[in-house]
Short mmCIF file of C-alpha atoms and ligand atoms in Angstrom, two decimals:
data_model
loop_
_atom_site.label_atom_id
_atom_site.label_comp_id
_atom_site.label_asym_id
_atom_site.label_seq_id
_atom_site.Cartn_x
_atom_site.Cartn_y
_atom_site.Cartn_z
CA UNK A 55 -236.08 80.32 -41.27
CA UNK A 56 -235.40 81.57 -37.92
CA UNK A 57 -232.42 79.55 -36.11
CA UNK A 58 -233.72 77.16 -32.43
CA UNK A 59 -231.40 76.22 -30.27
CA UNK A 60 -232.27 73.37 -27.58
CA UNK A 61 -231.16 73.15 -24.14
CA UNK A 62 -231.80 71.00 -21.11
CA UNK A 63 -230.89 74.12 -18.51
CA UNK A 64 -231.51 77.50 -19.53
CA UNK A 65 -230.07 80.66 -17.39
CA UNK A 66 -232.27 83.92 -18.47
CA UNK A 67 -229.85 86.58 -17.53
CA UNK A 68 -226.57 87.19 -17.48
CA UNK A 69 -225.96 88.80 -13.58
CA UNK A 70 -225.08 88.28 -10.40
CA UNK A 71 -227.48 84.95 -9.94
CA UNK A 72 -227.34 83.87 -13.03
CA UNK A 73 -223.67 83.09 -13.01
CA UNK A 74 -223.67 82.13 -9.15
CA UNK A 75 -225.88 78.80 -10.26
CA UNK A 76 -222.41 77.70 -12.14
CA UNK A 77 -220.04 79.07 -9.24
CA UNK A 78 -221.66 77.72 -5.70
CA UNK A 79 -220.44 74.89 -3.94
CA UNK A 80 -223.38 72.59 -5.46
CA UNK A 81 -221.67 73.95 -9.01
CA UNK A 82 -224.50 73.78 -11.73
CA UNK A 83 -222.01 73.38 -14.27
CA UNK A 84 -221.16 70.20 -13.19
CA UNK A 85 -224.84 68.91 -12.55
CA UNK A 86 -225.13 65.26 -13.82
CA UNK A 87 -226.05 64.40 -17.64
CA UNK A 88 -225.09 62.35 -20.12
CA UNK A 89 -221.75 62.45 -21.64
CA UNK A 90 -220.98 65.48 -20.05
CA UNK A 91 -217.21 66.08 -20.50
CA UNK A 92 -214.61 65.79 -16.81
CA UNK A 93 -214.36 69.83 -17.00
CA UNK A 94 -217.58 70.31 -18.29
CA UNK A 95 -220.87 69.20 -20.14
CA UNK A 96 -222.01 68.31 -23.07
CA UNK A 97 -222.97 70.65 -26.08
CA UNK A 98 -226.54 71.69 -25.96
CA UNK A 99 -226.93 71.00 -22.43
CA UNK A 100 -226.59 74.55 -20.76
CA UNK A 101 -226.77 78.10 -21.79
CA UNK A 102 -226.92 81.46 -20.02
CA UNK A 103 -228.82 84.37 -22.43
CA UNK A 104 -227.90 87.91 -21.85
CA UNK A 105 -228.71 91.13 -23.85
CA UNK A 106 -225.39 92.74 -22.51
CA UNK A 107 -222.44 92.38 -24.38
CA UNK A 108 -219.85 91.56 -22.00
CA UNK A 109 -219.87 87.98 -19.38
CA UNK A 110 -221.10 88.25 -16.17
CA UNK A 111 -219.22 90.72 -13.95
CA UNK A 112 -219.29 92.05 -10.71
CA UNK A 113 -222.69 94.62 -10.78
CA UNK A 114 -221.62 96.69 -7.42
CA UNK A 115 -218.31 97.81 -8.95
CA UNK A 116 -220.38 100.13 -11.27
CA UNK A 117 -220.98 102.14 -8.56
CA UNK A 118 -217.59 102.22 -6.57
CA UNK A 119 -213.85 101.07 -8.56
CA UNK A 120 -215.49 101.42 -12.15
CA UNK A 121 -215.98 105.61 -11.32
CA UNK A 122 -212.28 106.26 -9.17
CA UNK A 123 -210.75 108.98 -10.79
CA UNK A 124 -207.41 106.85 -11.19
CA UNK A 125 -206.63 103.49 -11.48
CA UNK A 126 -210.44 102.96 -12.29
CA UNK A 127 -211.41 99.26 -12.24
CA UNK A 128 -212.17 98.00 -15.69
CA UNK A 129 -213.01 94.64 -17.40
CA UNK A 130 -212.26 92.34 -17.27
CA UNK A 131 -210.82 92.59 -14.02
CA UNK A 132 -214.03 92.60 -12.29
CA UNK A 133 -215.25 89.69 -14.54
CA UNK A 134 -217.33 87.27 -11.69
CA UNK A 135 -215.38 85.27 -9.57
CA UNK A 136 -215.59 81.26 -8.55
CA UNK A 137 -216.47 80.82 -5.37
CA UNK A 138 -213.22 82.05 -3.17
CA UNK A 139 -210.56 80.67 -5.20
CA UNK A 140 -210.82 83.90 -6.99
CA UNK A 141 -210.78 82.85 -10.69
CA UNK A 142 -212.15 85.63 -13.58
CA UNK A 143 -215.04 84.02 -15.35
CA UNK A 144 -213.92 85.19 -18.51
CA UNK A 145 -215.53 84.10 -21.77
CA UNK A 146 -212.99 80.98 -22.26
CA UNK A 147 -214.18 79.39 -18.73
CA UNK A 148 -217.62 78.89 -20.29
CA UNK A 149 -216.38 77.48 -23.29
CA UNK A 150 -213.85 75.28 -21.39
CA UNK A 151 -217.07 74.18 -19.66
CA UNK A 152 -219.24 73.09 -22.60
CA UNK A 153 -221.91 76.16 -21.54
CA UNK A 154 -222.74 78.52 -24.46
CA UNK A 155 -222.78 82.02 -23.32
CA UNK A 156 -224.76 83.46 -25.11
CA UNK A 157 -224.66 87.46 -25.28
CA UNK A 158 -225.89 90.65 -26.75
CA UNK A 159 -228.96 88.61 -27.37
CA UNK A 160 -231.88 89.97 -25.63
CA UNK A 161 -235.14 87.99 -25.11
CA UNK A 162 -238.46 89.62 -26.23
CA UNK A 163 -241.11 86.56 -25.73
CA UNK A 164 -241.25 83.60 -23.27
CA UNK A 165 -243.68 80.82 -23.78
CA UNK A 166 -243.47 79.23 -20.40
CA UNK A 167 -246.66 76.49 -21.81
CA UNK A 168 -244.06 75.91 -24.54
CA UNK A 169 -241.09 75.81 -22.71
CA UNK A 170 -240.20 78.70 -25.41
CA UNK A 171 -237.81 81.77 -25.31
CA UNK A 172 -237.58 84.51 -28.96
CA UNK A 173 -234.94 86.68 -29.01
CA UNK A 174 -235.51 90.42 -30.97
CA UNK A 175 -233.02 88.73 -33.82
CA UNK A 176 -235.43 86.34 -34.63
CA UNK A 177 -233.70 83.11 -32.37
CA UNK A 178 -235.49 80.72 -30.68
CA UNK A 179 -234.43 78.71 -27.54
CA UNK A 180 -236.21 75.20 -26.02
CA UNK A 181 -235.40 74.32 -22.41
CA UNK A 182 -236.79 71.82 -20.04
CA UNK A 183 -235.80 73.48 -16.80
CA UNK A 184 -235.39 77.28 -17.12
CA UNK A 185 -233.76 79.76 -14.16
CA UNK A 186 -235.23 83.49 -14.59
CA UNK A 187 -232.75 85.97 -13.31
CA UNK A 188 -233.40 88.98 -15.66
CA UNK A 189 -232.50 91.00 -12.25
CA UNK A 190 -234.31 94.85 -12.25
CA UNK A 191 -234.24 97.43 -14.42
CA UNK A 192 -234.43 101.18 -13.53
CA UNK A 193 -237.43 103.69 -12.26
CA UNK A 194 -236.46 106.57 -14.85
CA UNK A 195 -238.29 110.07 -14.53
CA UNK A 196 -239.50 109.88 -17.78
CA UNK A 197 -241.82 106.67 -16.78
CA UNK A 198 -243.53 109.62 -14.95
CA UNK A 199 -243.39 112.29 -17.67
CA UNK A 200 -241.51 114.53 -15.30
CA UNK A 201 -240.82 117.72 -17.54
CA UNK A 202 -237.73 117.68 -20.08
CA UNK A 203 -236.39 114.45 -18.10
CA UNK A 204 -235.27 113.16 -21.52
CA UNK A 205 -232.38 115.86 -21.76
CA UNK A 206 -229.09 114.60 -22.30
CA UNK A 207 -226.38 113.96 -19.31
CA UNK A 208 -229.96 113.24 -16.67
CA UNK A 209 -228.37 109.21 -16.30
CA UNK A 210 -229.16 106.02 -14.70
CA UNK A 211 -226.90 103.19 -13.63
CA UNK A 212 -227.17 99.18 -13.82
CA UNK A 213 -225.31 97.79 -16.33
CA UNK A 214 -221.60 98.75 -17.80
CA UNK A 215 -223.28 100.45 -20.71
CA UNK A 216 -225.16 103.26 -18.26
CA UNK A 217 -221.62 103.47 -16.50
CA UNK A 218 -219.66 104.48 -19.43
CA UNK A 219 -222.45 107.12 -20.20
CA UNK A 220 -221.29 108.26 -16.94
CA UNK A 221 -217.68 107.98 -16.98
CA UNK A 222 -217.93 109.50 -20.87
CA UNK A 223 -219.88 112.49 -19.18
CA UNK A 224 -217.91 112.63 -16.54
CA UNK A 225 -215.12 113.59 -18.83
CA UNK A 226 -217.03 116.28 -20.71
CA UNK A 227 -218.18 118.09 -17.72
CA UNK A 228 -214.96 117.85 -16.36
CA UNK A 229 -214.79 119.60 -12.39
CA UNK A 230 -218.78 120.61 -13.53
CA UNK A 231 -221.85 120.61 -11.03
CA UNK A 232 -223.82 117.64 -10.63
CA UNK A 233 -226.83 117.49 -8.90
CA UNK A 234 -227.91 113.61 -7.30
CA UNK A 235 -231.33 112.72 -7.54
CA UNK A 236 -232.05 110.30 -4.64
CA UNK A 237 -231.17 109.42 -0.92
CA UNK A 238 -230.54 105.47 -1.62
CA UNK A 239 -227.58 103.79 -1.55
CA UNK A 240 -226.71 104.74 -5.52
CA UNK A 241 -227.66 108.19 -4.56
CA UNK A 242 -225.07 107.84 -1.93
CA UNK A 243 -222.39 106.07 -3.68
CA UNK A 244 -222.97 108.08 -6.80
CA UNK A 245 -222.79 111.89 -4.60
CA UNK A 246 -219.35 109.89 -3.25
CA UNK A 247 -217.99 109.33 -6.74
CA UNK A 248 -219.01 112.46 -8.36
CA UNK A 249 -217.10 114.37 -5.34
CA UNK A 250 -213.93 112.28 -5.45
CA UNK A 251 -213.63 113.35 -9.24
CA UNK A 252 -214.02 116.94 -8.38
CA UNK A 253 -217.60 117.70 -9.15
CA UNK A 254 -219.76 119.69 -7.11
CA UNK A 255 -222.19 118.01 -5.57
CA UNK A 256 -226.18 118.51 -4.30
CA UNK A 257 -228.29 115.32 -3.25
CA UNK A 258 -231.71 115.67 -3.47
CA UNK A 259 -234.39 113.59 -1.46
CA UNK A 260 -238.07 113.90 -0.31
CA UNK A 261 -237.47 112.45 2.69
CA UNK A 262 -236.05 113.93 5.96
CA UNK A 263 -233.17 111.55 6.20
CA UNK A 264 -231.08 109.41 3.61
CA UNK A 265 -231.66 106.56 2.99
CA UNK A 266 -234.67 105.78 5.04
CA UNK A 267 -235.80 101.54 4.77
CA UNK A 268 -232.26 101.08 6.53
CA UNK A 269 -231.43 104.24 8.18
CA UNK A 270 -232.87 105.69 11.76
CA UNK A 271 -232.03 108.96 12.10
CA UNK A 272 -229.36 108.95 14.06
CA UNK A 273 -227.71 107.14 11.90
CA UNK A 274 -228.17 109.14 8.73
CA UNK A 275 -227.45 112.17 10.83
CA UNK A 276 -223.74 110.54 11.05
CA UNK A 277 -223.98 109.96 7.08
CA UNK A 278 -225.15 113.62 6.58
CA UNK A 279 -222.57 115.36 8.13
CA UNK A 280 -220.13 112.86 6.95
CA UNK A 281 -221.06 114.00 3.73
CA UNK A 282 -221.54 117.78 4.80
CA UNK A 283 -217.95 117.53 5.73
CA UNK A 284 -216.68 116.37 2.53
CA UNK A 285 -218.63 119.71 0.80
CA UNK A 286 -221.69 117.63 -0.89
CA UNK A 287 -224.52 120.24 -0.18
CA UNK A 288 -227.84 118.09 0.58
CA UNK A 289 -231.39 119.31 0.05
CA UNK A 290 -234.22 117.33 1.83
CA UNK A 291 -238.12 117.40 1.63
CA UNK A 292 -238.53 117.99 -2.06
CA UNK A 293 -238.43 116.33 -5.21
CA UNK A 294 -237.23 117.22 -9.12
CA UNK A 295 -240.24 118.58 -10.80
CA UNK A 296 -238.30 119.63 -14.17
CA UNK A 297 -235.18 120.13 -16.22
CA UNK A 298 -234.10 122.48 -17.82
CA UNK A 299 -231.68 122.26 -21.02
CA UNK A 300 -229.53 123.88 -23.79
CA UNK A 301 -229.39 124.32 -27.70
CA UNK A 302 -227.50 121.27 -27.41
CA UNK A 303 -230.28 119.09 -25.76
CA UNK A 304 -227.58 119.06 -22.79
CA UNK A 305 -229.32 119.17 -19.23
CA UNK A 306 -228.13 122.43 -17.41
CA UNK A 307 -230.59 122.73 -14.34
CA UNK A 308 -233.07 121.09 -12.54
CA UNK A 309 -236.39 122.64 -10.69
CA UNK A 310 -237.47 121.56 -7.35
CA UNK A 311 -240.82 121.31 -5.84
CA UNK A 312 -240.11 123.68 -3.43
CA UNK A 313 -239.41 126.64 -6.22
CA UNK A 314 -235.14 126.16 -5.74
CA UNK A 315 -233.04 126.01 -9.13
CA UNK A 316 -230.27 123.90 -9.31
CA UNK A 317 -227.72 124.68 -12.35
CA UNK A 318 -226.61 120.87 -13.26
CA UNK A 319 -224.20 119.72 -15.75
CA UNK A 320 -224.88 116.17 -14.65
CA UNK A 321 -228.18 114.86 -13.32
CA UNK A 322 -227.76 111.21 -11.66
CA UNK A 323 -230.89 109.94 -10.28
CA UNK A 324 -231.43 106.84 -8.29
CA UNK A 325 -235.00 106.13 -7.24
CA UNK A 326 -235.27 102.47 -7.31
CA UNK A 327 -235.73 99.77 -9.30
CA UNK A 328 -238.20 97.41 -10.62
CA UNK A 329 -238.07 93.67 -10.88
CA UNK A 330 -237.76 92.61 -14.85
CA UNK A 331 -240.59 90.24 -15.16
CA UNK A 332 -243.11 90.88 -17.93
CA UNK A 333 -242.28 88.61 -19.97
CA UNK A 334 -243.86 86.06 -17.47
CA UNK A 335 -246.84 87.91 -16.93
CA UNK A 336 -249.95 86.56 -16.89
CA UNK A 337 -248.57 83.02 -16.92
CA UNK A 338 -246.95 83.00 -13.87
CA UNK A 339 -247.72 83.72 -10.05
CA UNK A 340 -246.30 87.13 -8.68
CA UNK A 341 -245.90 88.74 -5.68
CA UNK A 342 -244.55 92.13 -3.85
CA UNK A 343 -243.53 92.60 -7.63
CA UNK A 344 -241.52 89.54 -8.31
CA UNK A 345 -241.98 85.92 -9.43
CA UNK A 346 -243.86 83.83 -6.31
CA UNK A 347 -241.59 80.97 -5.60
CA UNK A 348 -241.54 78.41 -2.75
CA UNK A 349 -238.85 77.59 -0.81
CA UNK A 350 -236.65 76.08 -3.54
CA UNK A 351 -237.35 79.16 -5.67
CA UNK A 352 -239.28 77.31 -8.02
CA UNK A 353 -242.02 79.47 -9.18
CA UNK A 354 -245.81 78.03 -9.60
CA UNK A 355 -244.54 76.73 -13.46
CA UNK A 356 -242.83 73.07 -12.44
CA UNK A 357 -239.37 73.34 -13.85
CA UNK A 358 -239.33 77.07 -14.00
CA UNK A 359 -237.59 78.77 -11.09
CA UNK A 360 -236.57 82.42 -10.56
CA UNK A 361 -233.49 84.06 -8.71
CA UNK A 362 -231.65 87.22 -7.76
CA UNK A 363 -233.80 90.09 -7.49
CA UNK A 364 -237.00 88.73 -9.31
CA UNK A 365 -237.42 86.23 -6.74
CA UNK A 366 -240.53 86.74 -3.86
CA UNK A 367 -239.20 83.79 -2.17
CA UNK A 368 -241.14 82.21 1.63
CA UNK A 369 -238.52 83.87 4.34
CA UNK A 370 -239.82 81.50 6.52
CA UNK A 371 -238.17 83.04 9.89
CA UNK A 372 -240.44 85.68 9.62
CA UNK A 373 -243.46 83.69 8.41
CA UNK A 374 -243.70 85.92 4.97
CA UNK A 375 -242.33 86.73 1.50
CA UNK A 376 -239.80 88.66 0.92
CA UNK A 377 -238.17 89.71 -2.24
CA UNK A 378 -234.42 90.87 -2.05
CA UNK A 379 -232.19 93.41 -3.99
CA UNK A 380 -228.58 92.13 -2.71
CA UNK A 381 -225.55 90.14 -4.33
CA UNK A 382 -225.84 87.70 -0.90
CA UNK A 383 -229.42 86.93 -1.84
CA UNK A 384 -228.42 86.55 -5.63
CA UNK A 385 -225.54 83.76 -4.37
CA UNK A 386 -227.83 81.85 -2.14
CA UNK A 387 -230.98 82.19 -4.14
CA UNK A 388 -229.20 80.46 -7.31
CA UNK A 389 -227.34 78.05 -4.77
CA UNK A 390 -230.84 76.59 -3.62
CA UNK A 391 -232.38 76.57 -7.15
CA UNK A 392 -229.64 74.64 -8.41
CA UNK A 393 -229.56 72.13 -5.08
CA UNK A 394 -233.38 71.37 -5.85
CA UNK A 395 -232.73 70.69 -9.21
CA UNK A 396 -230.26 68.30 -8.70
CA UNK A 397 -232.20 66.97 -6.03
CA UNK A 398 -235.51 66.50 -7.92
CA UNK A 399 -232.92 64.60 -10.88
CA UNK A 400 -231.77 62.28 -8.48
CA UNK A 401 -235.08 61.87 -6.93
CA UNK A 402 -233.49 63.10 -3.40
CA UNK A 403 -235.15 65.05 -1.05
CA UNK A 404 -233.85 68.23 0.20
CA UNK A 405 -234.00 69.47 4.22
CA UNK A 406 -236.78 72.02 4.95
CA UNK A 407 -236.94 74.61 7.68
CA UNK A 408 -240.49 76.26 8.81
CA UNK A 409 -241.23 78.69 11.59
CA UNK A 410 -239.04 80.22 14.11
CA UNK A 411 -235.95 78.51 16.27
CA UNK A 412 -236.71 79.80 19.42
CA UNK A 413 -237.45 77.70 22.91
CA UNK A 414 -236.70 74.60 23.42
CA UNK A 415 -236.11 72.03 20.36
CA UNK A 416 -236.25 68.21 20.04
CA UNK A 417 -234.81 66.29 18.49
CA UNK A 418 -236.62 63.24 16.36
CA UNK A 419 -236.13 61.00 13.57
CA UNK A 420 -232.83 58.90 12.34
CA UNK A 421 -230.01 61.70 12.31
CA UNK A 422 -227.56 58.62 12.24
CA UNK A 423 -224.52 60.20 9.53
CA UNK A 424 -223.72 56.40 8.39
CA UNK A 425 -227.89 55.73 8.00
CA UNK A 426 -228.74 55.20 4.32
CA UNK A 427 -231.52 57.20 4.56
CA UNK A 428 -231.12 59.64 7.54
CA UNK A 429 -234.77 61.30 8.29
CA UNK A 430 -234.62 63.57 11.26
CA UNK A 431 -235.76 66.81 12.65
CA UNK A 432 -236.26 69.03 15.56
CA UNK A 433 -239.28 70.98 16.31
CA UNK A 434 -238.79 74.05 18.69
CA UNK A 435 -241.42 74.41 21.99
CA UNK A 436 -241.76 77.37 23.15
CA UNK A 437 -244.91 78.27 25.90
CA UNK A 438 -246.17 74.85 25.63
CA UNK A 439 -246.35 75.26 21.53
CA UNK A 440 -244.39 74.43 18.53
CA UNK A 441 -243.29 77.32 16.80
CA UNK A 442 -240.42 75.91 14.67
CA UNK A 443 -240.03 72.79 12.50
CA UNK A 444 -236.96 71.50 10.67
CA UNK A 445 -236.81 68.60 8.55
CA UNK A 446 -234.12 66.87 7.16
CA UNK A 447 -234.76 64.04 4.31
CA UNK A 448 -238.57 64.21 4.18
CA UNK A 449 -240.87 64.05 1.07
CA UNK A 450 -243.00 66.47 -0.48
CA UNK A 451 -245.97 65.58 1.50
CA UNK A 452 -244.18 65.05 4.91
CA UNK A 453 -242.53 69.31 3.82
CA UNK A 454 -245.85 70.54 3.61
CA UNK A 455 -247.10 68.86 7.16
CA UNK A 456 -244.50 70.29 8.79
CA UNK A 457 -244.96 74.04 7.11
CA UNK A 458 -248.74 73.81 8.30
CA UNK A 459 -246.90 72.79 11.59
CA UNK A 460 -245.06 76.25 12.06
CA UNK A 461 -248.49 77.92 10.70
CA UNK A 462 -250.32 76.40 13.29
CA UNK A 463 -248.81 76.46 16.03
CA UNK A 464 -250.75 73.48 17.67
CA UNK A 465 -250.02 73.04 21.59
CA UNK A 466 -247.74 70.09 22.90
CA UNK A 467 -248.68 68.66 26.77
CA UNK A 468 -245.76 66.33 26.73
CA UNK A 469 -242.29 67.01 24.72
CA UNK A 470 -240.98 63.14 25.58
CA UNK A 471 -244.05 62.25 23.50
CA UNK A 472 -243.67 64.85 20.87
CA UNK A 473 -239.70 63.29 20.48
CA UNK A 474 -241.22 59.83 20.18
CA UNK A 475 -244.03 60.75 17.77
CA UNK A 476 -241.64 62.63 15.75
CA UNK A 477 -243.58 63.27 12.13
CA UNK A 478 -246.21 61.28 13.54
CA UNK A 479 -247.19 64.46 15.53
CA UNK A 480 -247.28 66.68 11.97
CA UNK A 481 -249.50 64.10 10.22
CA UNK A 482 -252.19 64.83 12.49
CA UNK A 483 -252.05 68.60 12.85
C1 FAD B 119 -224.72 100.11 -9.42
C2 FAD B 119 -225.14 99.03 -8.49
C3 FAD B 119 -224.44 98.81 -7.32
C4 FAD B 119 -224.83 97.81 -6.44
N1 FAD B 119 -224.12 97.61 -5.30
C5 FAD B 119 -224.46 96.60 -4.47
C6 FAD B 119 -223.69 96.33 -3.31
O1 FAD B 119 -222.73 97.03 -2.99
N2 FAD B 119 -224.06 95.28 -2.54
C7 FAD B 119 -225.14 94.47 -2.85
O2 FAD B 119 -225.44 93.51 -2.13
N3 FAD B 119 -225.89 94.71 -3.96
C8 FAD B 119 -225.58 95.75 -4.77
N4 FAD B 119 -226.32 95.98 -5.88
C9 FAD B 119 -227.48 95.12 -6.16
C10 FAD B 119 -227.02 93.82 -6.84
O3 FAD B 119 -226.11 94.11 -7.86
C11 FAD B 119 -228.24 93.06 -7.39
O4 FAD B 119 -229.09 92.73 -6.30
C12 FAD B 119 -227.78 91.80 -8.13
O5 FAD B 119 -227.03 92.15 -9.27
C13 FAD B 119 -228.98 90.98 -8.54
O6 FAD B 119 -228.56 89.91 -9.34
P1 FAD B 119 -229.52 89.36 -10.51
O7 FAD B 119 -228.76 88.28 -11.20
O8 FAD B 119 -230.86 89.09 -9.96
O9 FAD B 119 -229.69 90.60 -11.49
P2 FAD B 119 -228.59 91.34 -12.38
O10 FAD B 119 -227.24 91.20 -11.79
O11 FAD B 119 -229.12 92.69 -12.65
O12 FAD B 119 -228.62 90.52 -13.74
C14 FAD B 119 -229.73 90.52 -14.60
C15 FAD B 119 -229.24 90.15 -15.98
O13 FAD B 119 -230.35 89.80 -16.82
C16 FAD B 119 -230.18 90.44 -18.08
N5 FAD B 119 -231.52 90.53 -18.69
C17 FAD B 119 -232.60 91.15 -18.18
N6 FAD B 119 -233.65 91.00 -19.03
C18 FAD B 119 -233.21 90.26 -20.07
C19 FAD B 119 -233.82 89.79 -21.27
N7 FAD B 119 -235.12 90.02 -21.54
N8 FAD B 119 -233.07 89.09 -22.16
C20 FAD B 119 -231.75 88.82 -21.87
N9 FAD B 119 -231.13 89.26 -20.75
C21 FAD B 119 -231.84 89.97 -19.87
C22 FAD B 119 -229.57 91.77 -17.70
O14 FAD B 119 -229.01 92.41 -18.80
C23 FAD B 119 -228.53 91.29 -16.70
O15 FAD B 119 -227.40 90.77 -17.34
C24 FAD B 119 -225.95 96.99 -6.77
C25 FAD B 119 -226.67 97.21 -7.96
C26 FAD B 119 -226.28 98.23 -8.81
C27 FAD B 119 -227.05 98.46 -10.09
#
């Protein structure tokens, strides 16, 4: 009979987020529960699941000290840290913990009715409050049936097993050409390692500067010849169309649009990534291709709530969703999760912020330090209307009056009024 395993929290990935919701100031491994140990917790009470092999590490070093020529960074010095006290989360600091890390154990099935995760082994896991942070996984050429894209050395990177590919091909194609597919930011960093050990280097890129979300062109044109400088040759406007290979399988050169041949010995391509979320699909909301959450990043399943990358989390500044491919966002995302958790455990009530802090603000409520309940907030006034709304201490109900607050945008004649009606003034928008 296939082996379950029960758990109070489970972590669904083992990244960036996943291991920031044990390593943030409000320190998920610590949350409250019974009998949970003075270092730790008890048995049964926490897991993370990964399908890689190896703990949580440090994802951007893939792409910069894991591929230096010498003195290459390697694991587990670039295990994840705690906070800024610097300490390796190696295996033992789980254990120490009471959290079972449990790796090389990829899930195939999520019942989110059920409260249900199957692994491809045949294992089945129980939780009653589940974080998703399965992160992305990689646009590859051959999703698009671009021709002979499945020859050997054409390689991706996210996880330490796609950089060894690299570092192993590195070393068989030693001071070979390599030919970048991809203006991003791997393109870039990728072009940058390949030159530093001795390749020579094209980047290839539709569009008619690097980079492009981020970049204006002025600034790429600083990048460009940065990178002209350092002899990586950089073709714009067109795309790979095909590959070419050898007896061997091995790719040797890849076809443009525009009718150029490239001779590769290493094709790295970087075109983006996709948000890892079909096992939720269908039972789930979703949005700009991650998992809707609100501000708490708990998705529209109570008790389920998604980080990192797969989040499309309310940026409320701006008034939309947003969904965000960045260690920062990873940190804070998992931070929040974890502060509503242990808020909605303790029955506490967490401060909310709506709109945009511009104009004038005032100040309402009980912002005493010493009160037992503080409840305070400021709304911000700007050409006679609120535009902003912060609340500090407020229930569900009085959260959602303020959001449709900021949405609104009613008028306000008289801001001594507005200070003394204070929520008052929400209720009745
Ligand atoms: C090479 C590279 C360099 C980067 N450099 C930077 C940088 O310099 N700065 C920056 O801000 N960001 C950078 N990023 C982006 C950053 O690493 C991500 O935004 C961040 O890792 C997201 O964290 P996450 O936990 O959401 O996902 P991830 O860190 O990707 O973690 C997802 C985890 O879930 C696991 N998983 C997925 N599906 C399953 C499943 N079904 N069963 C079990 N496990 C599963 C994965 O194996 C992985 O362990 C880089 C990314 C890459 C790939």
């Amino acid at each position: 009979m296939a082996a379950e395993k029960r758990f109070k929290y489970v972590i669904l990935g083992g990244g960036v987020a996943a291991v920031s919701a044990l390593s943030t100031p409000t320190d998920f491994s610590r949350v409250r529960g019974e009998g949970v140990r003075q270092t730790g917790r008890q048995a049964g009470e926490l897991a993370i699941i990964s399908k890689e092999q190896v703990a949580p590490y440090e994802r951007p070093a893939l792409s910069k000290g894991y591929l230096f020529p010498h003195n290459a960074a390697r694991l587990p010095g670039f295990h994840t840290c705690v906070g800024s006290a610097g300490e390796r989360l190696l295996p033992e600091w789980y254990s120490d913990k009471g959290i079972e890390l449990i790796l090389s154990t990829e899930i195939v099935k999520a019942d989110l009715a059920s409260k249900t995760l199957a692994s491809s082994d045949g294992a089945t896991f129980t939780y009653e409050t589940l974080l998703i942070s399965t992160g992305s996984s990689v646009i590859k050429l051959t999703d698009f049936g671009v021709q002979g894209a499945e020859a050997n050395n054409i390689l991706y990177l996210r996880d330490i097993v796609d950089a060894d590919k690299l570092v192993a091909a590195m070393q068989a194609k030693k001071d070979g050409k390599a030919v970048v597919v991809g203006g991003g930011y791997i393109g870039l960093e990728l072009s940058a390692a390949l030159k530093t050990n001795n390749f020579d280097v094209t980047m290839v890129y539709p569009e008619p500067w690097c980079m492009p979300r981020l970049f204006t062109a002025g600034l790429a044109n600083f990048y460009e010849g940065y990178y002209a400088n350092k002899g990586i040759n950089i073709v714009k406007g067109t795309v790979a169309v095909g590959f070419d290979a050898d007896a061997n399988g091995d790719v040797t050169a890849v076809k443009l649009r525009n009718g150029t041949v490239l001779e590769a010995d290493i094709v790295i391509v970087g075109v983006g990534g996709r948000p890892l979320i079909n096992l939720f699909k269908g039972q789930v909301a979703e949005e700009k291709g991650g998992l809707k959450t609100d501000a708490f990043f708990e998705t529209s399943v109570p008790g389920v709530f998604a980080i990192g990358d797969v989040a499309a989390f309310p940026l409320k500044l701006y008034n939309e969703t947003r969904r965000v491919e960045h260690v920062d966002h990873a940190r804070k995302s998992a931070e929040q999760a974890v502060k509503a958790i242990k808020a909605k455990e303790s029955g506490e009530s967490l401060a909310d912020f709506y709109g945009d802090n511009v104009g004038d603000d005032v100040l309402f409520g009980d912002n005493d330090p010493t009160a037992a309940k503080p409840k305070f907030g400021t709304y911000w006034v700007k050409d006679g209307k609120v535009v902003g709304v912060f609340l500090e201490g407020g229930s569900a109900e009085e959260n959602q009056a303020i959001a449709k607050v900021a949405r609104a945008q009613p008028p306000v004649a008289d801001v001594d009024a507005l200070k003394t009606e204070g929520l008052d003034f929400a209720a009745k928008v």
